[in-house]
Amino acid sequence: MNALSADNVAFTVTRTFDAPRALVWKAWTEIEHLVQWWGPKGFKMNKAKLDLRSGGLFHYGLEMPDGAIMWGKFVFREVLPPERLVFVVSFSDEQGGTTRHFMSADWPLEVLNTVTFTESNGKTTMALRADPINANDTERQTFLDGHKSMQGGFKGTFDQLEEYLASAL
């Protein structure tokens, strides 16, 4: 078996929010909410469009602290309200084409994300799993080596979601 199989390269993060699942789902799936919190801390979403359906697209531009724009996109594979979102994440250009990571030529071109939402006692647990797809061994290793950085990035992103849920919804 390949030492870099999907099971040992997958990135996972789980976070519980003090909000009902319906509100967390809205924050993830309605453009007016998503633009308020998605992205690394210190980045500002300046352009976004969302077509929330299987085969649909979330395409966005994030302004980095230095003023440069980083483009990204989700291509939805499954939208199961309010339980699950499955989408392929990739870096993008302004027109929505798929591009390589602007800082790493060995980053996987596409990463399959599965996000599940469960509710208990008015709180929502969100679990995200990210798996490189169509990646070679070098790309899988780069993804695995990036887990620590991804933990920090997602912590900042989900801190923003937590703040947004507490104040805006």
Coordinates of C-alpha atoms in Angstrom, one line a residue:
M1 CA 0.0 0.0 0.0
N2 CA 1.2 3.5 -0.8
A3 CA 2.6 5.2 2.3
L4 CA 0.7 8.4 1.4
S5 CA -2.8 7.0 1.1
A6 CA -5.9 9.1 1.4
D7 CA -6.5 7.9 5.0
N8 CA -3.1 9.1 6.3
V9 CA -3.0 12.4 4.3
A10 CA -6.5 13.6 5.1
F11 CA -6.8 16.9 7.1
T12 CA -9.6 17.1 9.6
V13 CA -10.8 19.8 11.9
T14 CA -13.9 19.8 14.2
R15 CA -15.4 22.8 15.9
T16 CA -18.5 23.3 18.1
F17 CA -20.4 26.6 17.8
D18 CA -22.8 27.9 20.3
A19 CA -25.5 28.3 17.6
P20 CA -28.2 26.1 16.2
R21 CA -27.4 24.1 13.1
A22 CA -29.9 26.1 10.9
L23 CA -27.9 29.3 11.6
V24 CA -24.5 27.7 11.0
W25 CA -25.8 26.2 7.8
K26 CA -27.0 29.7 6.7
A27 CA -23.6 31.1 7.5
W28 CA -22.0 28.5 5.2
T29 CA -24.6 28.6 2.4
E30 CA -25.9 32.2 2.0
I31 CA -23.6 34.7 0.2
E32 CA -24.4 37.6 2.4
H33 CA -23.2 35.6 5.5
L34 CA -20.3 33.7 3.9
V35 CA -18.6 36.9 2.7
Q36 CA -18.5 38.1 6.3
W37 CA -16.3 35.3 7.7
W38 CA -14.7 33.0 5.1
G39 CA -11.0 33.2 4.7
P40 CA -7.8 33.5 6.9
K41 CA -7.8 36.1 9.6
G42 CA -6.6 39.5 8.3
F43 CA -8.0 38.8 4.8
K44 CA -11.1 40.6 3.4
M45 CA -13.4 39.1 0.8
N46 CA -13.9 41.7 -1.9
K47 CA -15.6 39.7 -4.6
A48 CA -17.8 36.6 -4.4
K49 CA -20.5 34.8 -6.2
L50 CA -22.4 31.7 -5.1
D51 CA -24.4 29.1 -6.9
L52 CA -25.3 26.6 -4.2
R53 CA -26.3 23.4 -5.9
S54 CA -24.6 20.2 -7.0
G55 CA -22.3 21.4 -9.9
G56 CA -22.6 25.0 -8.6
L57 CA -19.7 27.3 -7.8
F58 CA -18.6 29.6 -5.0
H59 CA -15.9 31.8 -6.5
Y60 CA -14.3 34.5 -4.4
G61 CA -11.4 37.0 -4.2
L62 CA -9.7 37.6 -0.9
E63 CA -7.7 40.7 -0.3
M64 CA -4.5 39.9 1.6
P65 CA -3.0 42.2 4.1
D66 CA -0.4 43.4 1.5
G67 CA -3.3 44.3 -0.9
A68 CA -2.8 41.4 -3.3
I69 CA -5.9 39.4 -4.3
M70 CA -6.0 35.6 -3.8
W71 CA -8.7 33.9 -5.8
G72 CA -10.3 30.6 -4.8
K73 CA -13.3 28.5 -5.6
F74 CA -15.5 25.6 -4.4
V75 CA -17.3 23.4 -6.9
F76 CA -20.1 21.7 -5.1
R77 CA -20.7 18.0 -5.5
E78 CA -23.3 17.6 -2.8
V79 CA -25.6 20.0 -0.9
L80 CA -27.7 18.2 1.7
P81 CA -29.4 20.9 3.9
P82 CA -28.7 21.3 6.8
E83 CA -26.4 18.3 7.2
R84 CA -23.6 18.1 4.7
L85 CA -21.7 20.0 2.0
V86 CA -19.2 18.3 -0.3
F87 CA -17.1 20.4 -2.6
V88 CA -13.8 20.5 -4.4
V89 CA -11.6 23.4 -3.4
S90 CA -8.9 24.9 -5.6
F91 CA -7.1 28.1 -6.1
S92 CA -8.4 30.2 -9.0
D93 CA -7.9 33.1 -11.3
E94 CA -10.3 36.0 -11.5
Q95 CA -12.3 34.3 -14.3
G96 CA -12.8 31.1 -12.2
G97 CA -10.2 28.9 -13.9
T98 CA -8.3 26.4 -11.7
T99 CA -4.8 27.5 -10.8
R100 CA -1.9 26.3 -8.7
H101 CA -1.3 27.6 -5.2
F102 CA 0.4 31.0 -5.5
M103 CA 3.1 30.0 -3.0
S104 CA 3.5 26.3 -3.7
A105 CA 3.8 24.6 -7.1
D106 CA 3.5 21.2 -5.3
W107 CA 0.2 21.9 -3.5
P108 CA -2.6 19.6 -4.8
L109 CA -4.6 21.3 -7.6
E110 CA -7.9 20.0 -6.1
V111 CA -8.9 19.1 -2.5
L112 CA -12.2 17.4 -1.8
N113 CA -13.8 18.9 1.3
T114 CA -16.7 17.2 3.2
V115 CA -18.3 19.4 5.9
T116 CA -20.9 17.9 8.2
F117 CA -23.1 19.7 10.7
T118 CA -24.7 18.0 13.7
E119 CA -26.7 19.7 16.5
S120 CA -27.0 18.8 20.2
N121 CA -28.6 21.0 22.9
G122 CA -28.7 24.1 20.6
K123 CA -25.0 23.8 19.7
T124 CA -23.6 22.8 16.3
T125 CA -20.6 20.6 15.7
M126 CA -19.0 21.1 12.4
A127 CA -16.6 18.5 11.1
L128 CA -14.4 19.2 8.0
R129 CA -12.4 16.6 6.2
A130 CA -10.1 17.6 3.3
D131 CA -8.6 15.0 0.9
P132 CA -6.3 15.8 -2.0
I133 CA -7.7 14.3 -5.2
N134 CA -5.9 13.4 -8.4
A135 CA -2.7 14.2 -6.5
N136 CA 0.7 12.7 -7.0
D137 CA 3.0 11.6 -4.1
T138 CA 4.8 14.9 -4.0
E139 CA 1.5 16.8 -3.8
R140 CA 0.2 14.5 -1.1
Q141 CA 3.4 15.0 0.9
T142 CA 3.2 18.8 0.5
F143 CA -0.4 18.6 1.7
L144 CA 0.5 16.5 4.7
D145 CA 3.4 18.8 5.5
G146 CA 0.9 21.7 5.4
H147 CA -1.4 20.3 8.1
K148 CA 0.1 22.5 10.9
S149 CA -0.3 25.6 8.8
M150 CA -3.8 24.6 7.8
Q151 CA -4.8 24.1 11.5
G152 CA -3.8 27.7 12.2
G153 CA -5.5 29.0 9.1
F154 CA -8.8 27.2 9.8
K155 CA -8.6 28.2 13.5
G156 CA -8.6 31.9 12.4
T157 CA -11.3 31.3 9.8
F158 CA -13.6 29.5 12.3
D159 CA -12.8 32.0 15.0
Q160 CA -14.3 34.6 12.6
L161 CA -17.3 32.3 12.0
E162 CA -17.8 32.0 15.8
E163 CA -17.6 35.8 16.2
Y164 CA -20.0 36.3 13.3
L165 CA -22.5 33.8 14.6
A166 CA -22.5 35.5 18.0
S167 CA -23.0 39.0 16.6
A168 CA -24.8 38.9 13.3
L169 CA -27.2 36.0 13.1

